[in-house]
Amino acid sequence: WGASSGDLASLLATARAGNGAMAISACFATPLFQLLAGAGCSLLYVGMLRGNIAITIHSNLPAMFAFAIGLLLFLSFVVPLYYKYHFKRQLGYILLFLFVCYAILLFCTGFGILVLV
């Protein structure tokens, strides 16, 4: 998932050194940190220059986030308990399918193709 080929190389080196859990954690934490730190620093800089910052939220965005959080909670608690923490390949395909559906739905609502009420 990493953000660049440098991330890929460092994650592979970390995993080959026997720290697979650390490599997986870094795989998700690095892009998240870059996103949060980049957006935070940018908003702080603009806020210091201009004062208050007005951010408009698209009306469909809260519904999409609620759907994503509900799906994540379901996948984090219900699915592992149902499968007794022994996951099969079919579950991976189902998760990829759900992610693609969510991405398409987010794209359609973001560009106004689909309007959720």
Backbone as JSON Lines, residues from 0, in Angstrom:
{"i":0,"aa":"W","n":[0.84,-1.18,0.0],"ca":[0.0,0.0,0.0],"c":[0.88,1.23,0.0]}
{"i":1,"aa":"G","n":[2.1,1.16,0.37],"ca":[2.96,2.31,0.63],"c":[2.78,3.47,-0.32]}
{"i":2,"aa":"A","n":[3.31,4.6,0.06],"ca":[3.11,5.82,-0.7],"c":[4.11,5.96,-1.84]}
{"i":3,"aa":"S","n":[5.18,5.2,-1.83],"ca":[6.19,5.35,-2.87],"c":[7.0,4.07,-2.99]}
{"i":4,"aa":"S","n":[7.89,4.05,-3.97],"ca":[8.76,2.89,-4.12],"c":[9.76,2.81,-2.97]}
{"i":5,"aa":"G","n":[10.13,3.97,-2.39],"ca":[11.0,3.96,-1.22],"c":[10.33,3.27,-0.04]}
{"i":6,"aa":"D","n":[9.04,3.53,0.13],"ca":[8.29,2.85,1.17],"c":[8.26,1.34,0.92]}
{"i":7,"aa":"L","n":[8.04,0.97,-0.32],"ca":[8.01,-0.45,-0.67],"c":[9.33,-1.12,-0.32]}
{"i":8,"aa":"A","n":[10.44,-0.48,-0.67],"ca":[11.75,-1.07,-0.39],"c":[11.99,-1.19,1.11]}
{"i":9,"aa":"S","n":[11.64,-0.15,1.86],"ca":[11.86,-0.21,3.31],"c":[10.94,-1.23,3.97]}
{"i":10,"aa":"L","n":[9.69,-1.34,3.49],"ca":[8.76,-2.32,4.06],"c":[9.21,-3.74,3.76]}
{"i":11,"aa":"L","n":[9.7,-3.97,2.54],"ca":[10.2,-5.31,2.21],"c":[11.43,-5.66,3.04]}
{"i":12,"aa":"A","n":[12.33,-4.69,3.24],"ca":[13.52,-4.94,4.05],"c":[13.14,-5.23,5.5]}
{"i":13,"aa":"T","n":[12.15,-4.49,6.01],"ca":[11.7,-4.72,7.38],"c":[11.07,-6.1,7.52]}
{"i":14,"aa":"A","n":[10.26,-6.49,6.55],"ca":[9.62,-7.81,6.61],"c":[10.64,-8.93,6.47]}
{"i":15,"aa":"R","n":[11.61,-8.76,5.6],"ca":[12.64,-9.79,5.42],"c":[13.54,-9.91,6.64]}
{"i":16,"aa":"A","n":[13.64,-8.84,7.42],"ca":[14.45,-8.89,8.64],"c":[13.7,-9.6,9.77]}
{"i":17,"aa":"G","n":[12.48,-10.04,9.51],"ca":[11.74,-10.78,10.51],"c":[10.74,-9.95,11.29]}
{"i":18,"aa":"N","n":[10.51,-8.72,10.88],"ca":[9.57,-7.84,11.56],"c":[8.34,-7.61,10.69]}
{"i":19,"aa":"G","n":[7.61,-8.68,10.42],"ca":[6.44,-8.59,9.54],"c":[5.34,-7.72,10.11]}
{"i":20,"aa":"A","n":[5.11,-7.82,11.41],"ca":[4.06,-7.0,12.03],"c":[4.41,-5.52,11.94]}
{"i":21,"aa":"M","n":[5.68,-5.2,12.11],"ca":[6.1,-3.81,12.01],"c":[5.96,-3.31,10.57]}
{"i":22,"aa":"A","n":[6.25,-4.16,9.6],"ca":[6.11,-3.76,8.2],"c":[4.66,-3.51,7.84]}
{"i":23,"aa":"I","n":[3.75,-4.35,8.34],"ca":[2.33,-4.16,8.05],"c":[1.83,-2.89,8.71]}
{"i":24,"aa":"S","n":[2.26,-2.64,9.95],"ca":[1.85,-1.42,10.64],"c":[2.36,-0.19,9.9]}
{"i":25,"aa":"A","n":[3.6,-0.23,9.47],"ca":[4.18,0.91,8.75],"c":[3.52,1.09,7.39]}
{"i":26,"aa":"C","n":[3.05,0.0,6.8],"ca":[2.39,0.06,5.5],"c":[1.16,0.96,5.55]}
{"i":27,"aa":"F","n":[0.41,0.89,6.64],"ca":[-0.79,1.71,6.78],"c":[-0.52,3.02,7.5]}
{"i":28,"aa":"A","n":[0.42,3.02,8.43],"ca":[0.67,4.21,9.23],"c":[1.38,5.3,8.44]}
{"i":29,"aa":"T","n":[2.27,4.94,7.55],"ca":[3.03,5.94,6.82],"c":[2.14,6.82,5.93]}
{"i":30,"aa":"P","n":[1.29,6.26,5.06],"ca":[0.42,7.13,4.26],"c":[-0.57,7.92,5.12]}
{"i":31,"aa":"L","n":[-1.05,7.31,6.19],"ca":[-1.98,8.02,7.07],"c":[-1.29,9.19,7.74]}
{"i":32,"aa":"F","n":[-0.08,8.98,8.23],"ca":[0.67,10.07,8.85],"c":[0.95,11.18,7.84]}
{"i":33,"aa":"Q","n":[1.35,10.81,6.63],"ca":[1.63,11.82,5.61],"c":[0.38,12.63,5.28]}
{"i":34,"aa":"L","n":[-0.75,11.97,5.22],"ca":[-2.0,12.67,4.94],"c":[-2.37,13.61,6.08]}
{"i":35,"aa":"L","n":[-2.34,13.11,7.3],"ca":[-2.74,13.93,8.45],"c":[-1.75,15.06,8.7]}
{"i":36,"aa":"A","n":[-0.46,14.77,8.63],"ca":[0.54,15.81,8.87],"c":[0.51,16.85,7.75]}
{"i":37,"aa":"G","n":[0.37,16.39,6.52],"ca":[0.34,17.33,5.39],"c":[-0.87,18.23,5.43]}
{"i":38,"aa":"A","n":[-2.04,17.65,5.66],"ca":[-3.26,18.46,5.74],"c":[-3.23,19.35,6.97]}
{"i":39,"aa":"G","n":[-2.74,18.83,8.08],"ca":[-2.68,19.63,9.3],"c":[-1.75,20.82,9.18]}
{"i":40,"aa":"C","n":[-0.56,20.59,8.62],"ca":[0.39,21.7,8.46],"c":[-0.14,22.73,7.45]}
{"i":41,"aa":"S","n":[-0.75,22.26,6.39],"ca":[-1.3,23.19,5.39],"c":[-2.43,24.02,5.97]}
{"i":42,"aa":"L","n":[-3.34,23.39,6.69],"ca":[-4.44,24.14,7.3],"c":[-3.94,25.09,8.38]}
{"i":43,"aa":"L","n":[-2.94,24.69,9.13],"ca":[-2.36,25.57,10.14],"c":[-1.73,26.79,9.48]}
{"i":44,"aa":"Y","n":[-1.0,26.59,8.41],"ca":[-0.35,27.69,7.71],"c":[-1.37,28.67,7.14]}
{"i":45,"aa":"V","n":[-2.38,28.15,6.46],"ca":[-3.41,29.02,5.88],"c":[-4.21,29.71,6.99]}
{"i":46,"aa":"G","n":[-4.46,28.99,8.08],"ca":[-5.18,29.59,9.19],"c":[-4.41,30.73,9.83]}
{"i":47,"aa":"M","n":[-3.1,30.58,9.89],"ca":[-2.29,31.66,10.46],"c":[-2.24,32.87,9.54]}
{"i":48,"aa":"L","n":[-2.29,32.64,8.24],"ca":[-2.25,33.76,7.29],"c":[-3.59,34.48,7.18]}
{"i":49,"aa":"R","n":[-4.68,33.73,7.1],"ca":[-5.98,34.31,6.79],"c":[-6.94,34.37,7.98]}
{"i":50,"aa":"G","n":[-6.62,33.73,9.05],"ca":[-7.55,33.69,10.17],"c":[-8.44,32.47,10.07]}
{"i":51,"aa":"N","n":[-9.73,32.65,10.11],"ca":[-10.68,31.53,10.05],"c":[-10.69,30.89,8.67]}
{"i":52,"aa":"I","n":[-10.87,29.58,8.67],"ca":[-10.93,28.82,7.42],"c":[-12.32,28.22,7.3]}
{"i":53,"aa":"A","n":[-13.0,28.48,6.2],"ca":[-14.32,27.91,5.94],"c":[-14.16,26.68,5.05]}
{"i":54,"aa":"I","n":[-14.59,25.55,5.56],"ca":[-14.52,24.3,4.81],"c":[-15.95,23.84,4.58]}
{"i":55,"aa":"T","n":[-16.32,23.71,3.32],"ca":[-17.67,23.24,3.0],"c":[-17.65,21.72,2.88]}
{"i":56,"aa":"I","n":[-18.64,21.11,3.47],"ca":[-18.77,19.65,3.42],"c":[-19.94,19.32,2.51]}
{"i":57,"aa":"H","n":[-19.68,18.47,1.54],"ca":[-20.72,18.03,0.62],"c":[-21.79,17.31,1.43]}
{"i":58,"aa":"S","n":[-23.03,17.49,1.07],"ca":[-24.14,16.95,1.86],"c":[-24.13,15.43,1.93]}
{"i":59,"aa":"N","n":[-23.53,14.75,0.95],"ca":[-23.49,13.28,0.96],"c":[-22.34,12.73,1.78]}
{"i":60,"aa":"L","n":[-21.39,13.56,2.11],"ca":[-20.2,13.08,2.78],"c":[-20.47,12.46,4.14]}
{"i":61,"aa":"P","n":[-21.28,13.06,5.01],"ca":[-21.55,12.39,6.29],"c":[-22.2,11.01,6.14]}
{"i":62,"aa":"A","n":[-23.07,10.86,5.17],"ca":[-23.69,9.55,4.94],"c":[-22.66,8.54,4.47]}
{"i":63,"aa":"M","n":[-21.74,8.97,3.63],"ca":[-20.7,8.06,3.15],"c":[-19.76,7.67,4.29]}
{"i":64,"aa":"F","n":[-19.41,8.62,5.16],"ca":[-18.55,8.3,6.28],"c":[-19.26,7.37,7.26]}
{"i":65,"aa":"A","n":[-20.55,7.58,7.48],"ca":[-21.32,6.7,8.36],"c":[-21.34,5.28,7.79]}
{"i":66,"aa":"F","n":[-21.5,5.16,6.48],"ca":[-21.47,3.85,5.84],"c":[-20.1,3.2,6.02]}
{"i":67,"aa":"A","n":[-19.04,3.97,5.82],"ca":[-17.69,3.43,5.94],"c":[-17.39,3.0,7.37]}
{"i":68,"aa":"I","n":[-17.79,3.81,8.35],"ca":[-17.55,3.46,9.75],"c":[-18.35,2.23,10.14]}
{"i":69,"aa":"G","n":[-19.61,2.16,9.7],"ca":[-20.42,0.97,9.98],"c":[-19.81,-0.27,9.37]}
{"i":70,"aa":"L","n":[-19.35,-0.16,8.14],"ca":[-18.72,-1.31,7.47],"c":[-17.44,-1.72,8.2]}
{"i":71,"aa":"L","n":[-16.64,-0.74,8.6],"ca":[-15.41,-1.06,9.32],"c":[-15.69,-1.73,10.66]}
{"i":72,"aa":"L","n":[-16.69,-1.24,11.38],"ca":[-17.04,-1.87,12.65],"c":[-17.52,-3.3,12.44]}
{"i":73,"aa":"F","n":[-18.33,-3.5,11.41],"ca":[-18.8,-4.84,11.09],"c":[-17.64,-5.76,10.75]}
{"i":74,"aa":"L","n":[-16.73,-5.28,9.91],"ca":[-15.6,-6.1,9.49],"c":[-14.6,-6.32,10.61]}
{"i":75,"aa":"S","n":[-14.54,-5.41,11.56],"ca":[-13.58,-5.53,12.66],"c":[-14.07,-6.43,13.78]}
{"i":76,"aa":"F","n":[-15.38,-6.48,14.0],"ca":[-15.88,-7.23,15.15],"c":[-16.7,-8.46,14.77]}
{"i":77,"aa":"V","n":[-17.59,-8.34,13.84],"ca":[-18.5,-9.45,13.53],"c":[-17.82,-10.52,12.68]}
{"i":78,"aa":"V","n":[-17.14,-10.1,11.63],"ca":[-16.54,-11.07,10.7],"c":[-15.46,-11.92,11.39]}
{"i":79,"aa":"P","n":[-14.53,-11.33,12.16],"ca":[-13.55,-12.2,12.82],"c":[-14.17,-13.2,13.8]}
{"i":80,"aa":"L","n":[-15.2,-12.77,14.5],"ca":[-15.86,-13.69,15.43],"c":[-16.58,-14.81,14.68]}
{"i":81,"aa":"Y","n":[-17.2,-14.48,13.56],"ca":[-17.92,-15.49,12.79],"c":[-16.96,-16.54,12.24]}
{"i":82,"aa":"Y","n":[-15.82,-16.1,11.72],"ca":[-14.84,-17.02,11.13],"c":[-13.87,-17.57,12.17]}
{"i":83,"aa":"K","n":[-14.03,-17.23,13.44],"ca":[-13.17,-17.69,14.53],"c":[-11.7,-17.37,14.24]}
{"i":84,"aa":"Y","n":[-11.47,-16.23,13.64],"ca":[-10.14,-15.7,13.34],"c":[-9.34,-16.58,12.39]}
{"i":85,"aa":"H","n":[-10.03,-17.4,11.6],"ca":[-9.4,-18.19,10.54],"c":[-10.02,-17.74,9.22]}
{"i":86,"aa":"F","n":[-9.32,-16.88,8.52],"ca":[-9.87,-16.26,7.32],"c":[-9.5,-17.07,6.08]}
{"i":87,"aa":"K","n":[-10.41,-17.09,5.14],"ca":[-10.19,-17.8,3.88],"c":[-10.06,-16.8,2.75]}
{"i":88,"aa":"R","n":[-9.64,-17.3,1.62],"ca":[-9.43,-16.45,0.45],"c":[-10.72,-15.79,-0.02]}
{"i":89,"aa":"Q","n":[-11.85,-16.46,0.13],"ca":[-13.13,-15.89,-0.29],"c":[-13.44,-14.61,0.48]}
{"i":90,"aa":"L","n":[-13.06,-14.55,1.74],"ca":[-13.28,-13.34,2.53],"c":[-12.47,-12.19,1.96]}
{"i":91,"aa":"G","n":[-11.27,-12.45,1.5],"ca":[-10.45,-11.42,0.86],"c":[-11.12,-10.88,-0.39]}
{"i":92,"aa":"Y","n":[-11.7,-11.76,-1.19],"ca":[-12.42,-11.31,-2.38],"c":[-13.65,-10.49,-2.02]}
{"i":93,"aa":"I","n":[-14.35,-10.9,-0.96],"ca":[-15.52,-10.14,-0.52],"c":[-15.1,-8.75,-0.04]}
{"i":94,"aa":"L","n":[-14.02,-8.66,0.69],"ca":[-13.54,-7.37,1.19],"c":[-13.1,-6.47,0.04]}
{"i":95,"aa":"L","n":[-12.42,-7.04,-0.94],"ca":[-12.04,-6.24,-2.12],"c":[-13.27,-5.75,-2.87]}
{"i":96,"aa":"F","n":[-14.28,-6.61,-3.0],"ca":[-15.51,-6.22,-3.67],"c":[-16.2,-5.07,-2.91]}
{"i":97,"aa":"L","n":[-16.26,-5.17,-1.58],"ca":[-16.87,-4.1,-0.79],"c":[-16.1,-2.79,-0.93]}
{"i":98,"aa":"F","n":[-14.77,-2.88,-0.96],"ca":[-13.96,-1.68,-1.13],"c":[-14.21,-1.04,-2.49]}
{"i":99,"aa":"V","n":[-14.28,-1.84,-3.54],"ca":[-14.54,-1.29,-4.87],"c":[-15.93,-0.66,-4.93]}
{"i":100,"aa":"C","n":[-16.91,-1.31,-4.32],"ca":[-18.27,-0.73,-4.29],"c":[-18.26,0.61,-3.55]}
{"i":101,"aa":"Y","n":[-17.57,0.67,-2.42],"ca":[-17.5,1.92,-1.67],"c":[-16.79,3.0,-2.47]}
{"i":102,"aa":"A","n":[-15.69,2.64,-3.14],"ca":[-14.95,3.63,-3.93],"c":[-15.81,4.16,-5.08]}
{"i":103,"aa":"I","n":[-16.55,3.28,-5.74],"ca":[-17.43,3.72,-6.83],"c":[-18.53,4.61,-6.3]}
{"i":104,"aa":"L","n":[-19.12,4.23,-5.17],"ca":[-20.17,5.04,-4.56],"c":[-19.65,6.41,-4.13]}
{"i":105,"aa":"L","n":[-18.46,6.44,-3.55],"ca":[-17.86,7.7,-3.15],"c":[-17.56,8.58,-4.36]}
{"i":106,"aa":"F","n":[-17.05,7.98,-5.43],"ca":[-16.78,8.72,-6.66],"c":[-18.06,9.31,-7.24]}
{"i":107,"aa":"C","n":[-19.11,8.49,-7.3],"ca":[-20.38,8.95,-7.89],"c":[-21.02,10.06,-7.06]}
{"i":108,"aa":"T","n":[-20.95,9.94,-5.75],"ca":[-21.53,11.0,-4.92],"c":[-20.67,12.25,-4.93]}
{"i":109,"aa":"G","n":[-19.36,12.08,-5.03],"ca":[-18.46,13.23,-5.05],"c":[-18.62,14.08,-6.29]}
{"i":110,"aa":"F","n":[-18.91,13.45,-7.43],"ca":[-19.07,14.18,-8.68],"c":[-20.53,14.48,-9.02]}
{"i":111,"aa":"G","n":[-21.43,14.19,-8.09],"ca":[-22.83,14.53,-8.3],"c":[-23.6,13.6,-9.21]}
{"i":112,"aa":"I","n":[-23.02,12.47,-9.56],"ca":[-23.71,11.51,-10.41],"c":[-24.84,10.84,-9.62]}
{"i":113,"aa":"L","n":[-24.59,10.6,-8.34],"ca":[-25.55,9.96,-7.46],"c":[-25.75,10.87,-6.25]}
{"i":114,"aa":"V","n":[-26.99,11.13,-5.89],"ca":[-27.28,12.0,-4.74],"c":[-27.98,11.17,-3.69]}
{"i":115,"aa":"L","n":[-27.36,11.1,-2.51],"ca":[-27.95,10.4,-1.37],"c":[-28.73,11.41,-0.53]}
{"i":116,"aa":"V","n":[-29.89,11.0,-0.07],"ca":[-30.7,11.91,0.73],"c":[-30.65,11.5,2.18]}
